[in-house]
CSV table of C-alpha atoms in Angstrom, one decimal:
chain,number,residue,atom,x,y,z
A,1,MET,CA,100.0,65.4,7.5
A,2,LYS,CA,98.8,68.7,6.2
A,3,LYS,CA,95.1,69.5,5.5
A,4,ILE,CA,93.2,68.0,2.9
A,5,ILE,CA,91.0,69.9,0.2
A,6,PHE,CA,88.1,67.6,-0.9
A,7,ILE,CA,85.5,68.5,-3.4
A,8,ILE,CA,82.0,69.2,-1.7
A,9,GLY,CA,80.3,67.7,-4.7
A,10,LEU,CA,82.2,64.5,-4.1
A,11,ILE,CA,80.5,63.9,-0.5
A,12,CYS,CA,78.1,61.4,0.3
A,13,ILE,CA,76.8,59.5,3.4
A,14,MET,CA,78.1,55.9,3.7
A,15,THR,CA,75.0,53.7,5.2
A,16,ILE,CA,76.2,50.4,6.2
A,17,SER,CA,73.9,48.6,8.7
A,18,SER,CA,76.6,46.0,9.7
A,19,PHE,CA,79.3,47.4,12.8
A,20,GLY,CA,81.1,44.2,12.9
A,21,GLN,CA,82.7,44.1,16.6
A,22,ILE,CA,82.1,48.3,17.2
A,23,ASN,CA,79.0,48.8,19.0
A,24,SER,CA,77.5,51.6,16.5
A,25,SER,CA,75.3,53.0,19.7
A,26,SER,CA,78.8,53.5,21.8
A,27,ILE,CA,80.3,55.9,18.7
A,28,ILE,CA,80.5,59.4,20.7
A,29,GLU,CA,81.9,62.7,20.2
A,30,GLU,CA,83.6,63.4,23.4
A,31,PHE,CA,84.8,67.1,23.0
A,32,ASP,CA,86.8,69.4,20.6
A,33,LEU,CA,90.3,69.1,21.4
A,34,PRO,CA,92.1,72.0,22.9
A,35,THR,CA,93.3,74.5,19.7
A,36,THR,CA,97.1,73.7,21.0
A,37,VAL,CA,96.9,70.1,19.7
A,38,SER,CA,94.3,70.7,16.3
A,39,GLU,CA,96.9,68.9,14.6
A,40,THR,CA,96.9,66.0,16.7
A,41,SER,CA,98.2,62.9,15.1
A,42,GLY,CA,98.9,59.7,17.7
A,43,LEU,CA,97.2,58.7,20.5
A,44,ILE,CA,98.0,56.8,23.9
A,45,TYR,CA,96.5,56.3,27.2
A,46,PHE,CA,98.9,56.5,29.9
A,47,ASN,CA,98.7,57.4,33.6
A,48,ASP,CA,95.1,58.4,33.3
A,49,LYS,CA,95.7,60.8,30.7
A,50,MET,CA,95.6,60.9,26.9
A,51,ILE,CA,98.8,61.6,25.3
A,52,THR,CA,99.1,63.2,21.8
A,53,HIS,CA,101.2,65.3,19.6
A,54,ASN,CA,101.1,67.4,16.5
A,55,ASP,CA,102.2,66.9,13.4
A,56,SER,CA,105.0,68.1,10.2
A,57,GLY,CA,106.2,71.4,11.6
A,58,GLY,CA,104.6,71.0,15.1
A,59,ALA,CA,106.8,71.0,18.5
A,60,ASN,CA,108.7,68.5,19.5
A,61,GLU,CA,106.4,68.0,22.9
A,62,LEU,CA,104.1,65.7,23.5
A,63,TYR,CA,100.9,66.9,25.5
A,64,GLU,CA,98.8,65.6,28.5
A,65,ILE,CA,95.2,65.6,28.4
A,66,ASP,CA,92.7,65.4,31.5
A,67,LEU,CA,89.2,63.3,30.3
A,68,THR,CA,87.4,65.3,32.8
A,69,SER,CA,88.7,68.8,32.3
A,70,GLU,CA,89.2,68.4,28.6
A,71,THR,CA,92.2,70.2,29.1
A,72,ILE,CA,96.0,70.2,28.9
A,73,THR,CA,97.4,69.4,32.1
A,74,ARG,CA,101.2,68.8,31.0
A,75,THR,CA,103.6,69.4,28.4
A,76,ILE,CA,106.4,67.3,27.8
A,77,ALA,CA,109.6,68.4,25.5
A,78,ILE,CA,111.9,65.6,24.0
A,79,THR,CA,115.2,67.9,24.1
A,80,ASN,CA,117.0,66.2,21.5
A,81,ALA,CA,113.9,64.9,18.6
A,82,THR,CA,112.9,67.3,15.8
A,83,ASN,CA,109.1,67.0,14.8
A,84,VAL,CA,109.9,66.6,11.1
A,85,ASP,CA,106.6,64.8,10.6
A,86,TRP,CA,105.6,63.3,13.5
A,87,GLU,CA,102.6,60.5,13.0
A,88,ASP,CA,102.2,58.2,15.5
A,89,ILE,CA,103.0,57.3,19.0
A,90,ALA,CA,102.7,54.0,21.0
A,91,GLN,CA,103.6,52.3,24.3
A,92,ASP,CA,104.8,49.6,26.2
A,93,ASP,CA,105.4,48.6,29.9
A,94,THR,CA,108.3,50.7,30.1
A,95,SER,CA,108.9,52.8,27.2
A,96,ILE,CA,106.9,55.4,24.7
A,97,TYR,CA,107.9,55.8,21.4
A,98,ILE,CA,107.1,58.6,19.0
A,99,ALA,CA,107.2,57.9,15.1
A,100,ASP,CA,108.6,60.7,12.6
A,101,ILE,CA,107.6,58.5,9.7
A,102,GLY,CA,105.4,60.6,7.7
A,103,ASN,CA,106.5,60.6,4.0
A,104,ASN,CA,104.1,62.4,1.7
A,105,TYR,CA,107.0,62.7,-1.1
A,106,GLY,CA,107.9,59.4,-0.4
A,107,ASN,CA,111.7,60.7,-0.7
A,108,ARG,CA,112.6,60.6,3.1
A,109,THR,CA,115.9,59.2,4.2
A,110,ASN,CA,115.8,60.2,7.8
A,111,LEU,CA,112.9,58.1,8.9
A,112,VAL,CA,112.9,57.7,13.1
A,113,ILE,CA,111.4,56.1,16.1
A,114,TYR,CA,111.8,58.0,19.2
A,115,LYS,CA,112.1,56.1,22.6
A,116,ILE,CA,111.7,57.8,25.8
A,117,SER,CA,111.6,56.0,29.3
A,118,LYS,CA,108.5,56.2,31.0
A,119,ALA,CA,110.3,57.1,34.3
A,120,ASP,CA,111.8,59.8,32.8
A,121,TYR,CA,108.6,60.9,31.0
A,122,LEU,CA,107.0,60.8,34.6
A,123,ALA,CA,109.5,62.6,36.5
A,124,SER,CA,110.4,65.5,34.3
A,125,THR,CA,108.7,67.9,31.8
A,126,SER,CA,112.0,67.6,29.8
A,127,VAL,CA,113.3,64.0,28.6
A,128,THR,CA,116.0,62.8,26.1
A,129,ALA,CA,115.0,60.1,23.9
A,130,GLU,CA,117.1,57.1,22.5
A,131,ILE,CA,117.2,56.9,18.7
A,132,ILE,CA,116.0,54.1,16.0
A,133,GLU,CA,116.4,55.0,12.6
A,134,ILE,CA,114.9,52.9,9.8
A,135,SER,CA,115.0,52.4,6.1
A,136,TYR,CA,112.5,50.1,4.1
A,137,SER,CA,114.2,47.3,3.0
A,138,ASP,CA,112.1,46.9,-0.3
A,139,GLN,CA,112.3,50.7,-1.1
A,140,SER,CA,114.9,51.5,-4.2
A,141,ASP,CA,113.2,54.5,-5.6
A,142,PHE,CA,113.6,57.9,-3.7
A,143,THR,CA,111.8,59.8,-6.2
A,144,SER,CA,109.9,62.8,-4.9
A,145,ASN,CA,106.2,62.0,-5.7
A,146,LEU,CA,103.5,63.8,-3.7
A,147,ASN,CA,100.8,61.8,-2.3
A,148,ASN,CA,101.2,59.1,-5.1
A,149,ASN,CA,103.9,56.9,-3.3
A,150,GLU,CA,103.7,53.6,-1.0
A,151,TRP,CA,106.3,54.8,1.6
A,152,ASP,CA,104.5,57.2,3.7
A,153,ALA,CA,103.0,55.9,6.9
A,154,GLU,CA,101.4,57.1,10.2
A,155,SER,CA,100.7,53.9,12.2
A,156,LEU,CA,102.8,52.2,14.8
A,157,THR,CA,102.2,50.0,17.6
A,158,SER,CA,104.0,48.1,20.1
A,159,TYR,CA,103.7,44.1,19.6
A,160,ASN,CA,105.9,42.4,21.6
A,161,SER,CA,108.6,42.6,24.4
A,162,THR,CA,111.2,43.2,21.3
A,163,ASP,CA,109.7,44.8,18.2
A,164,LEU,CA,107.1,47.4,17.1
A,165,LEU,CA,104.9,47.3,13.9
A,166,LEU,CA,104.9,49.9,11.5
A,167,PHE,CA,102.1,50.2,9.0
A,168,ASN,CA,102.4,52.3,5.8
A,169,LYS,CA,99.6,54.6,3.9
A,170,ASN,CA,99.8,53.5,0.5
A,171,TRP,CA,98.8,56.1,-1.7
A,172,ILE,CA,98.9,54.2,-4.8
A,173,ASP,CA,96.7,51.0,-4.3
A,174,GLY,CA,95.6,51.1,-0.7
A,175,VAL,CA,97.7,47.6,0.1
A,176,THR,CA,99.0,48.0,3.8
A,177,LYS,CA,102.2,46.5,4.5
A,178,ALA,CA,103.1,45.8,8.3
A,179,TYR,CA,107.1,46.5,8.7
A,180,VAL,CA,108.6,44.8,12.2
A,181,VAL,CA,111.0,47.6,13.9
A,182,PRO,CA,113.3,46.5,16.7
A,183,LYS,CA,112.7,48.2,19.8
A,184,THR,CA,116.6,49.0,20.6
A,185,ALA,CA,118.2,51.9,19.7
A,186,GLY,CA,120.5,51.4,16.5
A,187,THR,CA,120.1,51.7,12.6
A,188,TYR,CA,117.6,49.0,10.6
A,189,SER,CA,116.4,48.2,7.3
A,190,VAL,CA,113.2,46.9,7.9
A,191,SER,CA,111.1,44.4,6.0
A,192,PRO,CA,107.5,43.9,5.9
A,193,MET,CA,105.4,40.8,7.2
A,194,THR,CA,104.3,38.1,4.6
A,195,THR,CA,100.4,39.3,4.0
A,196,THR,CA,99.3,42.6,3.3
A,197,LEU,CA,95.9,44.1,4.0
A,198,ASN,CA,93.9,45.4,1.1
A,199,SER,CA,92.9,48.5,3.0
A,200,GLY,CA,91.5,50.7,0.8
A,201,ILE,CA,91.9,53.5,3.2
A,202,ARG,CA,94.5,55.7,4.3
A,203,ILE,CA,95.7,54.1,7.2
A,204,THR,CA,96.4,56.7,9.9
A,205,GLY,CA,97.0,54.9,13.4
A,206,GLY,CA,96.9,52.0,15.2
A,207,THR,CA,97.1,50.2,18.6
A,208,TYR,CA,97.4,46.4,19.4
A,209,ASN,CA,95.2,45.6,22.7
A,210,THR,CA,97.4,43.6,25.0
A,211,ILE,CA,94.3,42.6,26.6
A,212,SER,CA,91.7,41.2,23.9
A,213,GLY,CA,94.7,40.3,21.3
A,214,LYS,CA,93.5,42.6,18.7
A,215,LEU,CA,95.1,44.8,16.4
A,216,TYR,CA,92.9,48.1,15.6
A,217,LEU,CA,94.1,50.3,12.9
A,218,ILE,CA,92.2,53.6,12.1
A,219,GLY,CA,92.1,55.6,8.6
A,220,TYR,CA,90.0,57.3,6.2
A,221,ASN,CA,88.9,57.2,2.6
A,222,SER,CA,89.1,60.0,-0.3
A,223,ILE,CA,85.9,61.5,1.0
A,224,LEU,CA,87.0,61.8,5.0
A,225,GLN,CA,84.7,58.7,5.8
A,226,PRO,CA,86.4,57.2,8.9
A,227,PHE,CA,86.9,53.6,9.1
A,228,VAL,CA,88.3,51.1,11.8
A,229,TRP,CA,89.8,47.9,10.6
A,230,VAL,CA,90.4,45.1,13.1
A,231,SER,CA,92.5,41.9,12.4
A,232,GLU,CA,92.4,38.9,14.9
A,233,ASN,CA,93.4,35.2,14.8
A,234,PHE,CA,96.7,36.0,13.4
A,235,SER,CA,99.8,33.9,13.7
A,236,SER,CA,102.5,35.6,16.1
A,237,ASN,CA,105.0,36.6,13.3
A,238,ASP,CA,102.0,38.1,10.2
A,239,ILE,CA,99.9,40.4,11.9
A,240,PHE,CA,97.4,40.1,8.7
A,241,SER,CA,97.1,36.2,8.5
A,242,GLY,CA,93.9,36.1,10.6
A,243,THR,CA,90.8,37.3,10.1
A,244,ASN,CA,90.4,41.4,8.8
A,245,THR,CA,87.4,43.3,9.3
A,246,GLN,CA,86.4,46.8,8.4
A,247,THR,CA,84.2,48.9,10.7
A,248,PRO,CA,83.2,52.1,9.5
A,249,LEU,CA,82.4,55.3,12.0
A,250,SER,CA,80.0,57.0,9.5
A,251,SER,CA,77.7,58.3,12.8
A,252,VAL,CA,80.5,60.6,13.4
A,253,GLY,CA,80.5,62.6,10.0
A,254,PHE,CA,83.1,63.4,8.3
A,255,GLU,CA,86.9,63.3,10.1
A,256,GLN,CA,90.2,62.9,9.3
A,257,THR,CA,91.4,60.5,12.1
A,258,GLU,CA,94.7,60.4,12.9
A,259,GLY,CA,95.2,58.4,16.3
A,260,ILE,CA,94.0,55.6,18.4
A,261,ALA,CA,94.2,54.2,22.1
A,262,TYR,CA,92.6,51.5,24.1
A,263,ILE,CA,91.8,51.7,27.8
A,264,ASP,CA,90.8,48.5,28.3
A,265,GLU,CA,89.6,45.4,26.2
A,266,ASN,CA,86.6,46.9,24.9
A,267,GLU,CA,87.0,50.6,24.8
A,268,TYR,CA,88.7,53.2,22.7
A,269,TYR,CA,89.2,57.0,21.8
A,270,VAL,CA,90.1,58.0,18.6
A,271,SER,CA,91.6,61.8,17.9
A,272,SER,CA,90.7,63.5,14.4
A,273,GLU,CA,92.6,66.3,13.3
A,274,SER,CA,90.9,69.9,12.6
A,275,ILE,CA,90.1,70.8,8.7
A,276,THR,CA,89.7,74.6,7.4
A,277,SER,CA,88.8,74.3,3.8
A,278,PRO,CA,86.5,74.1,2.5
A,279,ILE,CA,84.4,73.8,5.9
A,280,SER,CA,85.9,74.4,9.4
A,281,ILE,CA,85.8,70.9,11.7
A,282,ASN,CA,87.3,71.0,14.7
A,283,ALA,CA,89.8,68.6,16.2
A,284,LYS,CA,87.9,66.2,18.2
A,285,LEU,CA,88.1,63.3,20.6
A,286,ILE,CA,86.1,60.4,20.1
A,287,SER,CA,85.0,57.1,21.7
A,288,PHE,CA,83.5,53.9,21.2
A,289,SER,CA,83.0,50.7,22.8
A,290,THR,CA,83.2,46.7,21.3
A,291,SER,CA,82.1,43.6,22.3
A,292,ASP,CA,85.7,42.4,23.1
A,293,THR,CA,86.5,40.2,25.9
A,294,ALA,CA,89.9,39.8,27.6
A,295,LEU,CA,91.9,36.6,26.8
A,296,SER,CA,90.7,33.8,28.8
A,297,VAL,CA,92.7,32.2,31.7
A,298,ASP,CA,94.3,28.8,30.8
A,299,GLU,CA,95.6,26.5,33.2
A,300,TYR,CA,98.0,25.3,30.8
A,301,ASP,CA,98.6,26.6,27.3
A,302,LEU,CA,99.9,24.2,24.8
A,303,ASN,CA,101.3,26.9,22.5
A,304,ASN,CA,103.8,28.8,25.3
A,305,GLU,CA,103.9,25.3,27.5
A,306,LEU,CA,102.3,28.0,29.8
A,307,GLY,CA,100.8,27.1,33.1
A,308,ILE,CA,99.3,30.1,35.7
A,309,TYR,CA,98.7,28.6,39.3
A,310,PRO,CA,96.8,29.0,41.5
A,311,ASN,CA,94.1,31.2,40.1
A,312,PRO,CA,92.1,32.5,42.0
A,313,THR,CA,95.0,33.3,44.4
A,314,GLN,CA,95.2,35.0,47.7
A,315,ASP,CA,98.9,35.8,47.6
A,316,TYR,CA,101.3,34.4,44.9
A,317,ILE,CA,100.8,33.7,41.2
A,318,ASN,CA,102.9,31.0,39.7
A,319,VAL,CA,104.2,30.8,35.7
A,320,THR,CA,105.6,28.1,34.2
A,321,SER,CA,107.5,28.2,31.0
A,322,ASP,CA,110.6,28.0,29.9
A,323,ASN,CA,111.1,31.3,28.4
A,324,ILE,CA,110.0,33.7,30.4
A,325,ASN,CA,111.1,37.1,29.7
A,326,LEU,CA,109.1,39.4,32.2
A,327,LEU,CA,106.0,39.1,33.8
A,328,SER,CA,104.0,42.6,34.4
A,329,LEU,CA,100.8,43.1,36.6
A,330,TYR,CA,98.2,45.6,35.6
A,331,ASP,CA,94.6,46.9,37.2
A,332,MET,CA,91.6,47.3,35.0
A,333,LYS,CA,92.8,50.9,34.1
A,334,SER,CA,96.0,49.5,32.5
A,335,THR,CA,98.4,50.7,35.2
A,336,LEU,CA,101.4,48.7,35.6
A,337,LEU,CA,101.4,47.8,39.7
A,338,LEU,CA,104.2,45.0,39.9
A,339,ASP,CA,106.6,43.4,37.4
A,340,THR,CA,109.4,40.7,37.8
A,341,THR,CA,111.9,38.9,35.9
A,342,GLU,CA,111.0,35.9,38.2
A,343,SER,CA,108.3,32.8,37.8
A,344,LYS,CA,106.8,33.6,40.8
A,345,LEU,CA,105.0,37.0,41.5
A,346,ASP,CA,103.7,38.3,44.9
A,347,ILE,CA,100.1,39.9,44.8
A,348,SER,CA,99.3,39.4,48.6
A,349,LYS,CA,99.2,43.2,49.2
A,350,LEU,CA,96.7,44.2,46.6
A,351,ARG,CA,92.9,44.5,47.0
A,352,ASN,CA,90.9,41.7,45.9
A,353,GLY,CA,89.4,41.9,42.1
A,354,ILE,CA,90.5,41.5,38.7
A,355,TYR,CA,93.7,42.2,37.2
A,356,PHE,CA,95.5,41.3,34.0
A,357,LEU,CA,99.0,39.6,34.0
A,358,ARG,CA,101.2,40.4,30.9
A,359,ILE,CA,103.8,37.5,30.3
A,360,ASP,CA,106.6,38.5,27.7
A,361,PHE,CA,108.5,35.8,26.0
A,362,LYS,CA,112.3,35.8,24.6
A,363,GLY,CA,111.5,36.4,21.1
A,364,LYS,CA,107.9,35.4,20.8
A,365,PRO,CA,104.7,37.2,21.1
A,366,SER,CA,103.6,38.4,24.5
A,367,LYS,CA,100.7,37.1,26.1
A,368,ILE,CA,97.8,38.6,28.4
A,369,LYS,CA,96.2,36.5,31.3
A,370,LYS,CA,93.3,37.4,33.4
A,371,VAL,CA,94.1,37.2,36.9
A,372,ILE,CA,91.9,37.1,40.1
A,373,LYS,CA,92.9,37.8,43.4
A,374,ILE,CA,90.5,36.5,46.2
């Protein structure tokens, strides 16, 4: 999205004592982002690096940022993609998804999500994407209406083994919808989930934390006060049906926050875009922590008829369920170590410690379970 000009006289600092699940003392401005990504618009954490991209008119490239050197260490071009208005990036076990969904005028008919293989991404700095073309099933009016429509969108997250979730940026009344988008290449008319979120802010980025089972959406209000929305305890087919909590990031001041990524169950990074008028604010990387915990290990999960045993274990993990699609094991840094389509996973060669087992089901949301190797 392009820079937002706001009136200094309207600026006021919100003082809110409750920070919900976010530890207010943990909010840190880590460092200014390199000028190459001054219009950062999405964020994921993969292969021990932050990955971001620029928004409308930027290059068709992804940029890896090293958290120690604070520099771009690798640039990856998507050869068959055009950056019309890239607004977010998401990932699952095997793929990265780039959302070309920015729609300030509400009249775009070429909304696209680019899907690239992680194996291709790691092997080369030039990759070719699969293409997911989408339109909104509930949009019938394509009249051009700059910053005064409900069809703009800046947030995409991976939800389960088969679906992405796209969240609109509603300029009219701040009501946010979650649209279900298949992960398979093709052309789709996507529909929203039943429950909406009265966000009241401009939702600009999101991440579904598979370790904690919570959705985090980032955004800001009309005076660039950044907020986070946390959604939890929802039903699998209705992401806003549970508890939705808004928390300000007021201690960082005024920021045009754009992307959010998780490191583990309670550590997050947020990217903000640079602003040049009427005051100059550099693009930044901001971090915060939460009080969340990893999803608990159940010997038997009644909701999915799921059993995991033995746990702790020395060699094998056995998983019992009728509809398992894939088992994936991750370390504490969210690095994929092992995966299998079988119901038994050999972890005998791994070091002792704590791991996270992701169980992908056929047609149902995935589950994350903590596994202990002894």
